[in-house]
Amino acid sequence: MDDGTAGCGPDAGAPALGTPFHRSGDADPAGPYADGPWRNYFLILLDRIPTPIAVCRADGEVLIANPAMAGQWGAAPGQLRGRNLLDLFRPRDEAQLLRIAEAVRLGRRSRYPVEVHWRSASDGSEREGELTVDPVGDPSVQPPALLALLRVRGTAPPPAPPRGTASPVEARILALAAGGATTASIGTALGLTVDGVNYHLTRLARRWRVQGRAALVARAYVLGVLSPESWPPAPA
């Protein structure tokens, strides 16, 4: 990373945040980890990181969001795919967006902070924080993908769910599993990798001290995590 003044070869025609561009040849959202097994490792790690993270196109369209980022809107990661960061967050200073746009246009690689605010899905309160936007991927690919990390102000990291409860993402996984969905189809529906789904199921199994998917589903109904009156199965 540079200090925002050195470039990797200017490209006057490269679009920036908020500007549509031609989709062919876009950078893989896994950025520098796009080749071979590293891509899957990157996506697994993204699922597990408690920091809200999203990878988006240069125009702000979300390619991948991790559960922590999706949780800011009470959504599953896959539900943010295709939405735009500029629709989710409101910048305090438009000049900060212009700085990112100019950096992308000139092919610069650095970290750019953006002060943002948004409305919490959990209680409707106004929240604020800082998005750190970082162009990533092969420097020869223009425009690059953008890695956005959110630092929420005035809040502590969410505590681990108590033994008898499940997080929103875990509840959605259990609902799909109760309806007979495969691990792969659960991952597709929620924007998780297969390993990410298995990671959540394994954590639930340890927390609830049960073995096997059938036992997990049964336990979810007993604990009230899944609604006994819904079909297809749904979180309570």
PDB file of C-alpha atoms in Angstrom:
ATOM      1  CA  MET A   1       0.000   0.000   0.000  1.00  0.00           C
ATOM      2  CA  ASP A   2       1.228   3.544  -0.722  1.00  0.00           C
ATOM      3  CA  ASP A   3       0.336   6.881   0.817  1.00  0.00           C
ATOM      4  CA  GLY A   4      -2.248   7.704  -1.830  1.00  0.00           C
ATOM      5  CA  THR A   5       0.169   9.693  -4.020  1.00  0.00           C
ATOM      6  CA  ALA A   6       1.973   6.978  -5.998  1.00  0.00           C
ATOM      7  CA  GLY A   7       0.184   5.299  -8.882  1.00  0.00           C
ATOM      8  CA  CYS A   8       0.162   1.976 -10.667  1.00  0.00           C
ATOM      9  CA  GLY A   9      -0.371   3.449 -14.113  1.00  0.00           C
ATOM     10  CA  PRO A  10      -3.112   6.061 -14.707  1.00  0.00           C
ATOM     11  CA  ASP A  11      -6.161   5.126 -16.691  1.00  0.00           C
ATOM     12  CA  ALA A  12      -8.199   8.212 -17.513  1.00  0.00           C
ATOM     13  CA  GLY A  13     -11.141   6.112 -18.624  1.00  0.00           C
ATOM     14  CA  ALA A  14     -11.528   4.075 -15.443  1.00  0.00           C
ATOM     15  CA  PRO A  15     -14.843   4.700 -13.651  1.00  0.00           C
ATOM     16  CA  ALA A  16     -15.152   5.163  -9.903  1.00  0.00           C
ATOM     17  CA  LEU A  17     -17.467   4.810  -6.944  1.00  0.00           C
ATOM     18  CA  GLY A  18     -20.962   5.684  -8.021  1.00  0.00           C
ATOM     19  CA  THR A  19     -20.212   5.336 -11.765  1.00  0.00           C
ATOM     20  CA  PRO A  20     -21.358   2.235 -13.742  1.00  0.00           C
ATOM     21  CA  PHE A  21     -18.780   0.467 -15.877  1.00  0.00           C
ATOM     22  CA  HIS A  22     -18.464  -2.399 -18.300  1.00  0.00           C
ATOM     23  CA  ARG A  23     -18.598  -5.705 -16.385  1.00  0.00           C
ATOM     24  CA  SER A  24     -16.351  -7.897 -18.539  1.00  0.00           C
ATOM     25  CA  GLY A  25     -12.967  -8.586 -17.013  1.00  0.00           C
ATOM     26  CA  ASP A  26     -13.942  -7.453 -13.508  1.00  0.00           C
ATOM     27  CA  ALA A  27     -11.619  -8.417 -10.686  1.00  0.00           C
ATOM     28  CA  ASP A  28     -12.549 -11.478  -8.686  1.00  0.00           C
ATOM     29  CA  PRO A  29     -13.993 -10.404  -5.304  1.00  0.00           C
ATOM     30  CA  ALA A  30     -11.362 -12.562  -3.612  1.00  0.00           C
ATOM     31  CA  GLY A  31      -8.805 -10.088  -4.939  1.00  0.00           C
ATOM     32  CA  PRO A  32      -5.219 -11.302  -4.559  1.00  0.00           C
ATOM     33  CA  TYR A  33      -6.530 -14.640  -3.229  1.00  0.00           C
ATOM     34  CA  ALA A  34      -8.501 -15.418  -6.388  1.00  0.00           C
ATOM     35  CA  ASP A  35      -6.356 -18.295  -7.657  1.00  0.00           C
ATOM     36  CA  GLY A  36      -6.502 -21.931  -6.601  1.00  0.00           C
ATOM     37  CA  PRO A  37      -7.376 -22.985  -3.067  1.00  0.00           C
ATOM     38  CA  TRP A  38      -6.558 -19.538  -1.686  1.00  0.00           C
ATOM     39  CA  ARG A  39      -9.893 -18.208  -2.942  1.00  0.00           C
ATOM     40  CA  ASN A  40     -11.839 -20.662  -0.813  1.00  0.00           C
ATOM     41  CA  TYR A  41      -9.627 -19.958   2.206  1.00  0.00           C
ATOM     42  CA  PHE A  42     -10.258 -16.239   1.761  1.00  0.00           C
ATOM     43  CA  LEU A  43     -14.029 -16.730   1.659  1.00  0.00           C
ATOM     44  CA  ILE A  44     -13.981 -19.024   4.714  1.00  0.00           C
ATOM     45  CA  LEU A  45     -11.965 -16.433   6.624  1.00  0.00           C
ATOM     46  CA  LEU A  46     -14.368 -13.696   5.545  1.00  0.00           C
ATOM     47  CA  ASP A  47     -17.295 -15.688   6.986  1.00  0.00           C
ATOM     48  CA  ARG A  48     -15.592 -15.922  10.367  1.00  0.00           C
ATOM     49  CA  ILE A  49     -14.198 -12.402  10.837  1.00  0.00           C
ATOM     50  CA  PRO A  50     -16.294 -10.414  13.340  1.00  0.00           C
ATOM     51  CA  THR A  51     -15.437  -7.098  11.628  1.00  0.00           C
ATOM     52  CA  PRO A  52     -18.098  -6.019   9.084  1.00  0.00           C
ATOM     53  CA  ILE A  53     -16.506  -6.433   5.636  1.00  0.00           C
ATOM     54  CA  ALA A  54     -17.745  -6.158   2.057  1.00  0.00           C
ATOM     55  CA  VAL A  55     -16.047  -6.495  -1.318  1.00  0.00           C
ATOM     56  CA  CYS A  56     -17.650  -4.375  -4.009  1.00  0.00           C
ATOM     57  CA  ARG A  57     -17.160  -3.157  -7.547  1.00  0.00           C
ATOM     58  CA  ALA A  58     -15.665   0.269  -8.203  1.00  0.00           C
ATOM     59  CA  ASP A  59     -19.198   1.669  -8.528  1.00  0.00           C
ATOM     60  CA  GLY A  60     -20.069   0.429  -5.017  1.00  0.00           C
ATOM     61  CA  GLU A  61     -22.134  -2.646  -5.980  1.00  0.00           C
ATOM     62  CA  VAL A  62     -21.620  -5.356  -3.347  1.00  0.00           C
ATOM     63  CA  LEU A  63     -20.051  -8.597  -4.589  1.00  0.00           C
ATOM     64  CA  ILE A  64     -19.558 -10.276  -1.199  1.00  0.00           C
ATOM     65  CA  ALA A  65     -20.534  -9.297   2.337  1.00  0.00           C
ATOM     66  CA  ASN A  66     -19.679 -11.250   5.452  1.00  0.00           C
ATOM     67  CA  PRO A  67     -22.265 -12.048   8.166  1.00  0.00           C
ATOM     68  CA  ALA A  68     -20.999  -9.202  10.366  1.00  0.00           C
ATOM     69  CA  MET A  69     -21.660  -6.653   7.613  1.00  0.00           C
ATOM     70  CA  ALA A  70     -25.039  -8.137   6.679  1.00  0.00           C
ATOM     71  CA  GLY A  71     -26.014  -8.136  10.351  1.00  0.00           C
ATOM     72  CA  GLN A  72     -26.019  -4.324  10.347  1.00  0.00           C
ATOM     73  CA  TRP A  73     -29.257  -4.607   8.339  1.00  0.00           C
ATOM     74  CA  GLY A  74     -30.578  -7.827   9.874  1.00  0.00           C
ATOM     75  CA  ALA A  75     -29.901  -9.635   6.613  1.00  0.00           C
ATOM     76  CA  ALA A  76     -28.089 -12.713   5.357  1.00  0.00           C
ATOM     77  CA  PRO A  77     -24.846 -12.027   3.436  1.00  0.00           C
ATOM     78  CA  GLY A  78     -26.391 -13.051   0.122  1.00  0.00           C
ATOM     79  CA  GLN A  79     -29.148 -10.456   0.532  1.00  0.00           C
ATOM     80  CA  LEU A  80     -26.610  -7.621   0.253  1.00  0.00           C
ATOM     81  CA  ARG A  81     -25.166  -8.918  -3.010  1.00  0.00           C
ATOM     82  CA  GLY A  82     -26.098  -6.563  -5.842  1.00  0.00           C
ATOM     83  CA  ARG A  83     -26.973  -3.677  -3.520  1.00  0.00           C
ATOM     84  CA  ASN A  84     -24.861  -0.527  -3.481  1.00  0.00           C
ATOM     85  CA  LEU A  85     -22.822   0.697  -0.528  1.00  0.00           C
ATOM     86  CA  LEU A  86     -24.038   4.212  -1.296  1.00  0.00           C
ATOM     87  CA  ASP A  87     -27.612   3.022  -0.717  1.00  0.00           C
ATOM     88  CA  LEU A  88     -26.659   1.378   2.590  1.00  0.00           C
ATOM     89  CA  PHE A  89     -24.387   4.066   4.059  1.00  0.00           C
ATOM     90  CA  ARG A  90     -24.685   7.838   3.948  1.00  0.00           C
ATOM     91  CA  PRO A  91     -21.318   9.628   3.794  1.00  0.00           C
ATOM     92  CA  ARG A  92     -20.754  12.614   6.098  1.00  0.00           C
ATOM     93  CA  ASP A  93     -18.536  14.332   3.540  1.00  0.00           C
ATOM     94  CA  GLU A  94     -19.017  13.857  -0.202  1.00  0.00           C
ATOM     95  CA  ALA A  95     -15.430  15.045  -0.741  1.00  0.00           C
ATOM     96  CA  GLN A  96     -14.200  11.762   0.749  1.00  0.00           C
ATOM     97  CA  LEU A  97     -15.984   9.875  -2.043  1.00  0.00           C
ATOM     98  CA  LEU A  98     -14.439  12.150  -4.656  1.00  0.00           C
ATOM     99  CA  ARG A  99     -10.993  11.306  -3.257  1.00  0.00           C
ATOM    100  CA  ILE A 100     -11.677   7.586  -3.746  1.00  0.00           C
ATOM    101  CA  ALA A 101     -13.031   8.213  -7.258  1.00  0.00           C
ATOM    102  CA  GLU A 102      -9.866  10.083  -8.210  1.00  0.00           C
ATOM    103  CA  ALA A 103      -7.660   7.367  -6.695  1.00  0.00           C
ATOM    104  CA  VAL A 104      -9.448   4.647  -8.671  1.00  0.00           C
ATOM    105  CA  ARG A 105      -9.223   6.716 -11.861  1.00  0.00           C
ATOM    106  CA  LEU A 106      -5.465   7.145 -11.435  1.00  0.00           C
ATOM    107  CA  GLY A 107      -4.848   3.540 -10.395  1.00  0.00           C
ATOM    108  CA  ARG A 108      -3.629   4.459  -6.918  1.00  0.00           C
ATOM    109  CA  ARG A 109      -3.591   1.829  -4.165  1.00  0.00           C
ATOM    110  CA  SER A 110      -4.059   3.087  -0.636  1.00  0.00           C
ATOM    111  CA  ARG A 111      -6.612   3.054   2.209  1.00  0.00           C
ATOM    112  CA  TYR A 112      -9.261   5.746   2.211  1.00  0.00           C
ATOM    113  CA  PRO A 113     -11.476   6.464   5.260  1.00  0.00           C
ATOM    114  CA  VAL A 114     -15.086   7.559   4.778  1.00  0.00           C
ATOM    115  CA  GLU A 115     -17.188   8.825   7.688  1.00  0.00           C
ATOM    116  CA  VAL A 116     -20.646   7.260   7.347  1.00  0.00           C
ATOM    117  CA  HIS A 117     -23.950   6.946   9.182  1.00  0.00           C
ATOM    118  CA  TRP A 118     -26.890   4.574   8.724  1.00  0.00           C
ATOM    119  CA  ARG A 119     -30.008   3.331  10.470  1.00  0.00           C
ATOM    120  CA  SER A 120     -29.686   0.112  12.467  1.00  0.00           C
ATOM    121  CA  ALA A 121     -32.022  -2.701  11.491  1.00  0.00           C
ATOM    122  CA  SER A 122     -32.158  -4.038  15.046  1.00  0.00           C
ATOM    123  CA  ASP A 123     -33.665  -1.010  16.798  1.00  0.00           C
ATOM    124  CA  GLY A 124     -33.989   1.705  14.139  1.00  0.00           C
ATOM    125  CA  SER A 125     -31.401   3.883  15.847  1.00  0.00           C
ATOM    126  CA  GLU A 126     -29.038   6.136  13.922  1.00  0.00           C
ATOM    127  CA  ARG A 127     -25.509   4.754  13.951  1.00  0.00           C
ATOM    128  CA  GLU A 128     -22.208   6.125  12.765  1.00  0.00           C
ATOM    129  CA  GLY A 129     -18.765   4.794  11.984  1.00  0.00           C
ATOM    130  CA  GLU A 130     -15.938   4.742   9.509  1.00  0.00           C
ATOM    131  CA  LEU A 131     -15.674   2.763   6.296  1.00  0.00           C
ATOM    132  CA  THR A 132     -12.093   2.085   5.250  1.00  0.00           C
ATOM    133  CA  VAL A 133     -12.077   1.579   1.486  1.00  0.00           C
ATOM    134  CA  ASP A 134      -9.095  -0.189  -0.044  1.00  0.00           C
ATOM    135  CA  PRO A 135      -8.651  -0.955  -3.786  1.00  0.00           C
ATOM    136  CA  VAL A 136      -7.574  -4.593  -4.080  1.00  0.00           C
ATOM    137  CA  GLY A 137      -6.668  -7.181  -6.693  1.00  0.00           C
ATOM    138  CA  ASP A 138      -4.313  -7.364  -9.648  1.00  0.00           C
ATOM    139  CA  PRO A 139      -2.998  -3.836 -10.391  1.00  0.00           C
ATOM    140  CA  SER A 140      -3.393  -4.549 -14.114  1.00  0.00           C
ATOM    141  CA  VAL A 141      -7.164  -4.973 -13.737  1.00  0.00           C
ATOM    142  CA  GLN A 142      -9.015  -1.686 -14.030  1.00  0.00           C
ATOM    143  CA  PRO A 143     -11.176  -0.720 -12.325  1.00  0.00           C
ATOM    144  CA  PRO A 144     -10.209  -2.670  -9.190  1.00  0.00           C
ATOM    145  CA  ALA A 145     -12.495  -4.246  -6.639  1.00  0.00           C
ATOM    146  CA  LEU A 146     -12.888  -2.296  -3.395  1.00  0.00           C
ATOM    147  CA  LEU A 147     -12.517  -3.833   0.057  1.00  0.00           C
ATOM    148  CA  ALA A 148     -14.653  -1.980   2.616  1.00  0.00           C
ATOM    149  CA  LEU A 149     -14.175  -2.509   6.371  1.00  0.00           C
ATOM    150  CA  LEU A 150     -16.636  -0.931   8.780  1.00  0.00           C
ATOM    151  CA  ARG A 151     -15.677   0.343  12.227  1.00  0.00           C
ATOM    152  CA  VAL A 152     -18.842   1.001  14.207  1.00  0.00           C
ATOM    153  CA  ARG A 153     -18.493   3.776  16.760  1.00  0.00           C
ATOM    154  CA  GLY A 154     -19.703   3.512  20.330  1.00  0.00           C
ATOM    155  CA  THR A 155     -20.467  -0.205  20.282  1.00  0.00           C
ATOM    156  CA  ALA A 156     -18.715  -3.237  21.681  1.00  0.00           C
ATOM    157  CA  PRO A 157     -18.282  -6.400  19.574  1.00  0.00           C
ATOM    158  CA  PRO A 158     -21.468  -8.484  19.703  1.00  0.00           C
ATOM    159  CA  PRO A 159     -21.290 -11.176  22.387  1.00  0.00           C
ATOM    160  CA  ALA A 160     -21.473 -14.826  21.446  1.00  0.00           C
ATOM    161  CA  PRO A 161     -25.068 -16.093  21.470  1.00  0.00           C
ATOM    162  CA  PRO A 162     -26.068 -17.854  24.708  1.00  0.00           C
ATOM    163  CA  ARG A 163     -26.066 -21.641  24.623  1.00  0.00           C
ATOM    164  CA  GLY A 164     -29.805 -21.925  23.966  1.00  0.00           C
ATOM    165  CA  THR A 165     -30.033 -19.333  21.216  1.00  0.00           C
ATOM    166  CA  ALA A 166     -28.856 -18.824  17.639  1.00  0.00           C
ATOM    167  CA  SER A 167     -27.701 -15.804  15.665  1.00  0.00           C
ATOM    168  CA  PRO A 168     -29.855 -14.588  12.738  1.00  0.00           C
ATOM    169  CA  VAL A 169     -27.520 -16.282  10.243  1.00  0.00           C
ATOM    170  CA  GLU A 170     -27.543 -19.534  12.230  1.00  0.00           C
ATOM    171  CA  ALA A 171     -31.353 -19.455  12.440  1.00  0.00           C
ATOM    172  CA  ARG A 172     -31.620 -19.051   8.663  1.00  0.00           C
ATOM    173  CA  ILE A 173     -29.204 -21.932   8.121  1.00  0.00           C
ATOM    174  CA  LEU A 174     -31.272 -24.138  10.437  1.00  0.00           C
ATOM    175  CA  ALA A 175     -34.518 -23.171   8.696  1.00  0.00           C
ATOM    176  CA  LEU A 176     -33.128 -24.139   5.296  1.00  0.00           C
ATOM    177  CA  ALA A 177     -31.662 -27.357   6.706  1.00  0.00           C
ATOM    178  CA  ALA A 178     -35.041 -28.225   8.256  1.00  0.00           C
ATOM    179  CA  GLY A 179     -36.606 -27.864   4.814  1.00  0.00           C
ATOM    180  CA  GLY A 180     -34.170 -30.394   3.348  1.00  0.00           C
ATOM    181  CA  ALA A 181     -31.731 -27.993   1.646  1.00  0.00           C
ATOM    182  CA  THR A 182     -28.220 -29.270   0.978  1.00  0.00           C
ATOM    183  CA  THR A 183     -25.178 -27.538   2.402  1.00  0.00           C
ATOM    184  CA  ALA A 184     -24.332 -26.169  -1.036  1.00  0.00           C
ATOM    185  CA  SER A 185     -27.830 -24.770  -1.609  1.00  0.00           C
ATOM    186  CA  ILE A 186     -27.848 -23.205   1.879  1.00  0.00           C
ATOM    187  CA  GLY A 187     -24.567 -21.492   1.047  1.00  0.00           C
ATOM    188  CA  THR A 188     -25.959 -20.231  -2.263  1.00  0.00           C
ATOM    189  CA  ALA A 189     -29.114 -18.891  -0.623  1.00  0.00           C
ATOM    190  CA  LEU A 190     -27.256 -17.055   2.145  1.00  0.00           C
ATOM    191  CA  GLY A 191     -24.111 -15.988   0.321  1.00  0.00           C
ATOM    192  CA  LEU A 192     -21.836 -18.291   2.319  1.00  0.00           C
ATOM    193  CA  THR A 193     -19.287 -20.865   1.241  1.00  0.00           C
ATOM    194  CA  VAL A 194     -19.936 -24.555   1.905  1.00  0.00           C
ATOM    195  CA  ASP A 195     -17.214 -24.430   4.536  1.00  0.00           C
ATOM    196  CA  GLY A 196     -18.828 -21.341   6.009  1.00  0.00           C
ATOM    197  CA  VAL A 197     -22.148 -23.169   6.414  1.00  0.00           C
ATOM    198  CA  ASN A 198     -20.391 -26.135   8.007  1.00  0.00           C
ATOM    199  CA  TYR A 199     -18.539 -23.763  10.318  1.00  0.00           C
ATOM    200  CA  HIS A 200     -21.824 -22.346  11.654  1.00  0.00           C
ATOM    201  CA  LEU A 201     -23.387 -25.802  11.999  1.00  0.00           C
ATOM    202  CA  THR A 202     -20.342 -27.081  13.871  1.00  0.00           C
ATOM    203  CA  ARG A 203     -20.450 -24.140  16.271  1.00  0.00           C
ATOM    204  CA  LEU A 204     -24.149 -24.779  16.923  1.00  0.00           C
ATOM    205  CA  ALA A 205     -23.536 -28.469  17.506  1.00  0.00           C
ATOM    206  CA  ARG A 206     -20.863 -27.696  20.085  1.00  0.00           C
ATOM    207  CA  ARG A 207     -22.938 -25.017  21.776  1.00  0.00           C
ATOM    208  CA  TRP A 208     -26.059 -27.194  21.984  1.00  0.00           C
ATOM    209  CA  ARG A 209     -24.091 -30.401  22.619  1.00  0.00           C
ATOM    210  CA  VAL A 210     -25.796 -32.419  19.900  1.00  0.00           C
ATOM    211  CA  GLN A 211     -24.505 -34.407  16.932  1.00  0.00           C
ATOM    212  CA  GLY A 212     -25.873 -34.441  13.409  1.00  0.00           C
ATOM    213  CA  ARG A 213     -28.101 -32.143  11.385  1.00  0.00           C
ATOM    214  CA  ALA A 214     -31.336 -33.880  12.391  1.00  0.00           C
ATOM    215  CA  ALA A 215     -30.534 -33.373  16.080  1.00  0.00           C
ATOM    216  CA  LEU A 216     -29.694 -29.722  15.428  1.00  0.00           C
ATOM    217  CA  VAL A 217     -33.027 -29.124  13.703  1.00  0.00           C
ATOM    218  CA  ALA A 218     -34.940 -30.913  16.474  1.00  0.00           C
ATOM    219  CA  ARG A 219     -33.101 -28.884  19.105  1.00  0.00           C
ATOM    220  CA  ALA A 220     -33.867 -25.669  17.220  1.00  0.00           C
ATOM    221  CA  TYR A 221     -37.612 -26.389  17.438  1.00  0.00           C
ATOM    222  CA  VAL A 222     -37.411 -27.289  21.131  1.00  0.00           C
ATOM    223  CA  LEU A 223     -35.518 -24.061  21.898  1.00  0.00           C
ATOM    224  CA  GLY A 224     -37.930 -21.935  19.882  1.00  0.00           C
ATOM    225  CA  VAL A 225     -35.325 -20.907  17.316  1.00  0.00           C
ATOM    226  CA  LEU A 226     -37.555 -22.227  14.509  1.00  0.00           C
ATOM    227  CA  SER A 227     -41.268 -21.537  14.298  1.00  0.00           C
ATOM    228  CA  PRO A 228     -43.382 -24.710  14.771  1.00  0.00           C
ATOM    229  CA  GLU A 229     -46.214 -23.156  12.757  1.00  0.00           C
ATOM    230  CA  SER A 230     -44.332 -22.293   9.547  1.00  0.00           C
ATOM    231  CA  TRP A 231     -43.764 -24.243   6.374  1.00  0.00           C
ATOM    232  CA  PRO A 232     -41.370 -23.921   4.712  1.00  0.00           C
ATOM    233  CA  PRO A 233     -39.465 -23.776   8.000  1.00  0.00           C
ATOM    234  CA  ALA A 234     -38.647 -20.274   9.200  1.00  0.00           C
ATOM    235  CA  PRO A 235     -36.934 -18.650  12.167  1.00  0.00           C
ATOM    236  CA  ALA A 236     -39.272 -17.891  15.047  1.00  0.00           C
TER     237      ALA A 236
END
